[in-house]
Every structure is written in structure tokens, then in C-alpha cells.
Coordinates of C-alpha atoms in Angstrom, one line a residue:
X1 CA -10.9 15.8 -21.8
X2 CA -14.6 15.3 -21.1
X3 CA -15.9 14.4 -17.7
X4 CA -16.7 10.9 -18.8
X5 CA -13.2 10.4 -20.0
X6 CA -11.8 11.9 -16.9
X7 CA -14.0 9.7 -14.7
X8 CA -12.8 6.6 -16.7
X9 CA -9.2 7.8 -16.4
X10 CA -9.6 8.4 -12.6
X11 CA -11.2 5.0 -12.2
X12 CA -8.4 3.3 -14.1
X13 CA -5.8 5.1 -12.0
X14 CA -7.6 4.2 -8.8
X15 CA -7.9 0.5 -9.9
X16 CA -4.2 0.5 -10.8
X17 CA -3.1 2.0 -7.5
X18 CA -5.3 -0.4 -5.5
X19 CA -3.8 -3.3 -7.5
X20 CA -0.3 -2.0 -6.7
X21 CA -1.1 -1.9 -3.0
X22 CA -2.7 -5.4 -3.1
X23 CA 0.4 -6.8 -4.9
X24 CA 2.7 -5.1 -2.4
X25 CA 0.8 -6.7 0.5
X26 CA 1.0 -10.1 -1.1
X27 CA 4.7 -9.6 -1.8
X28 CA 5.3 -8.5 1.8
X29 CA 3.5 -11.6 3.2
X30 CA 5.6 -13.8 0.9
X31 CA 8.8 -12.1 2.0
X32 CA 7.8 -12.7 5.7
X33 CA 7.1 -16.3 5.0
X34 CA 10.4 -16.8 3.2
X35 CA 12.3 -15.0 6.0
X36 CA 10.6 -17.2 8.7
X37 CA 11.5 -20.3 6.7
X38 CA 15.1 -19.2 6.4
X39 CA 15.2 -18.4 10.1
X40 CA 13.8 -21.8 11.0
X41 CA 16.3 -23.6 8.7
X42 CA 19.2 -21.5 10.2
X43 CA 18.1 -22.6 13.7
X44 CA 18.0 -26.2 12.6
X45 CA 21.4 -25.9 11.0
X46 CA 22.7 -24.1 14.1
X47 CA 21.8 -27.0 16.3
X48 CA 23.2 -29.5 13.8
X49 CA 26.4 -27.3 13.4
X50 CA 26.9 -27.5 17.2
X51 CA 26.8 -31.3 17.0
X52 CA 29.1 -31.3 14.0
X53 CA 31.6 -29.1 15.9
X54 CA 31.6 -31.5 18.8
X55 CA 32.0 -34.5 16.5
X56 CA 34.9 -32.8 14.6
X57 CA 36.8 -32.0 17.8
X58 CA 38.6 -35.3 18.1
X59 CA 39.4 -35.5 14.4
X60 CA 41.1 -32.1 14.1
X61 CA 43.6 -31.4 16.8
X62 CA 43.4 -27.6 16.3
X63 CA 39.7 -27.8 17.2
X64 CA 40.2 -30.1 20.3
X65 CA 43.0 -27.9 21.6
X66 CA 40.9 -24.7 21.6
X67 CA 37.4 -26.2 21.7
X68 CA 36.1 -23.5 24.1
X69 CA 37.2 -20.7 21.7
X70 CA 35.7 -22.5 18.7
X71 CA 32.5 -23.0 20.6
X72 CA 32.3 -19.3 21.7
X73 CA 33.1 -18.2 18.2
X74 CA 30.3 -20.4 16.8
X75 CA 27.9 -19.1 19.4
X76 CA 28.8 -15.5 18.5
X77 CA 28.3 -16.2 14.8
X78 CA 24.9 -17.7 15.6
X79 CA 23.9 -14.6 17.7
X80 CA 25.0 -12.3 14.9
X81 CA 22.9 -14.3 12.4
X82 CA 20.0 -14.2 14.8
X83 CA 20.2 -10.4 15.1
X84 CA 20.4 -10.0 11.3
X85 CA 17.4 -12.3 11.0
X86 CA 15.5 -10.3 13.6
X87 CA 16.3 -7.0 11.8
X88 CA 15.1 -8.5 8.5
X89 CA 11.9 -9.7 10.1
X90 CA 11.3 -6.2 11.6
X91 CA 11.9 -4.6 8.2
X92 CA 9.5 -7.0 6.5
X93 CA 6.8 -6.4 9.1
X94 CA 7.3 -2.7 8.7
X95 CA 6.9 -3.1 5.0
X96 CA 3.7 -5.1 5.4
X97 CA 2.3 -2.4 7.8
X98 CA 3.2 0.3 5.4
X99 CA 1.5 -1.5 2.5
X100 CA -1.6 -2.1 4.5
X101 CA -1.7 1.6 5.5
X102 CA -1.2 2.7 1.9
X103 CA -4.1 0.4 0.8
X104 CA -6.4 1.9 3.5
X105 CA -5.4 5.5 2.5
X106 CA -6.0 4.7 -1.2
X107 CA -9.4 3.2 -0.3
X108 CA -10.4 6.3 1.7
X109 CA -9.3 8.6 -1.2
X110 CA -11.4 6.6 -3.6
X111 CA -14.4 6.8 -1.3
X112 CA -14.0 10.5 -0.9
X113 CA -13.7 11.0 -4.7
X114 CA -16.9 8.9 -5.2
X115 CA -18.7 11.1 -2.7
X116 CA -17.5 14.3 -4.4
X117 CA -18.5 12.9 -7.8
X118 CA -22.0 11.9 -6.4
X119 CA -22.5 15.4 -5.0
X120 CA -21.4 17.0 -8.3
X121 CA -23.8 14.8 -10.2
X122 CA -26.7 15.6 -7.9
X123 CA -25.9 19.4 -8.2
X124 CA -25.8 19.1 -12.0
X125 CA -29.2 17.2 -12.0
X126 CA -30.7 19.9 -9.8
X127 CA -29.4 22.6 -12.0
X128 CA -30.8 21.0 -15.1
X129 CA -34.2 20.4 -13.4
X130 CA -34.3 24.1 -12.4
X131 CA -33.5 25.2 -15.9
X132 CA -36.2 23.0 -17.3
X133 CA -38.8 24.3 -14.9
X134 CA -38.1 28.0 -15.7
X135 CA -40.4 29.7 -18.1
X136 CA -38.4 30.3 -21.3
X137 CA -40.7 33.1 -22.3
X138 CA -39.7 35.3 -19.4
X139 CA -36.2 35.7 -20.7
X140 CA -37.4 37.1 -24.1
X141 CA -40.4 39.1 -22.9
X142 CA -39.7 42.8 -23.3
X143 CA -41.5 45.9 -24.5
X144 CA -41.6 46.9 -28.1
X145 CA -39.3 49.7 -27.4
X146 CA -36.0 49.5 -25.7
X147 CA -35.5 51.5 -22.6
X148 CA -32.5 53.7 -21.9
X149 CA -30.8 51.3 -19.5
X150 CA -31.9 48.1 -21.0
X151 CA -28.9 46.0 -21.5

């Protein structure tokens, strides 16, 4: 592989990895939005469910006889759902932070590689300039006769 092909390959790989991290950040934000929406709808349904439980107490004798137990069970179910939702939110926020960190690291790697490539290019240009400035005759100038230790 030539250096131009390698640079193109490296650039394509870098672009692909940056695209991956950007897509992951967008997906994480979308997941957070959906989780917040589901939590808000669960909160609304929780309040409505409490009202429906109160309204159903006179209709069903088994609810009205043990209304306190039903209400405590319903509250416990709501608390469990809230803790599951909070854990999901924490996971989604962690995923978003991880994605942002990965994007920043990939950007720093790309900047470092660009600096190294720039230094290599400058060194190559200096070397070519020095070779062009050298007198080519000095390399081939020698006496008519060879000397004993002339290699």
C-alpha cells in the first residue's frame, strides 16, 4: 500500500469512526427522550390509576373490603416502576456520556495523527530539498586510480 492509499484508508476509517460516535450520541439522546416520555406517561397513568382504584372500590366488594391493602400494593408497584425507570435513565445517561467521551477521544486521535502526518511531510520535504541542494558531482569525483581502502 502506498502512503497516499494508506492516508485515504486512514481518513476513511477516521470518518467512519466519527460517524459511528455521532450516530451513537444521536441514538442515546433519542433513547433518553423516549425514556422520559415513558416515565411521564407512567406518572400520568399512575395518578389516573389511583383514581380508578378509588372509583372501583364500591363496585367490587373484594377491593372495598381490603382497600388499604390494594392501595399499598398499588403504591408499591408504582415505586418499583419508578426505580426501574430511574435505573433506565441512569443507564441511558451513562451511555450518552460514554458516547460523548468516545467521540472526543476519536477526535483527539485524529488530530494527533494529522500532526504526525504533517511532521512527516515536512521532514520529507526537508530531505528532498537537502538532496536537491547537494552537489551531485561530489559523489562521483574520485581519482583515476583506486586506492587500497576505497570502497
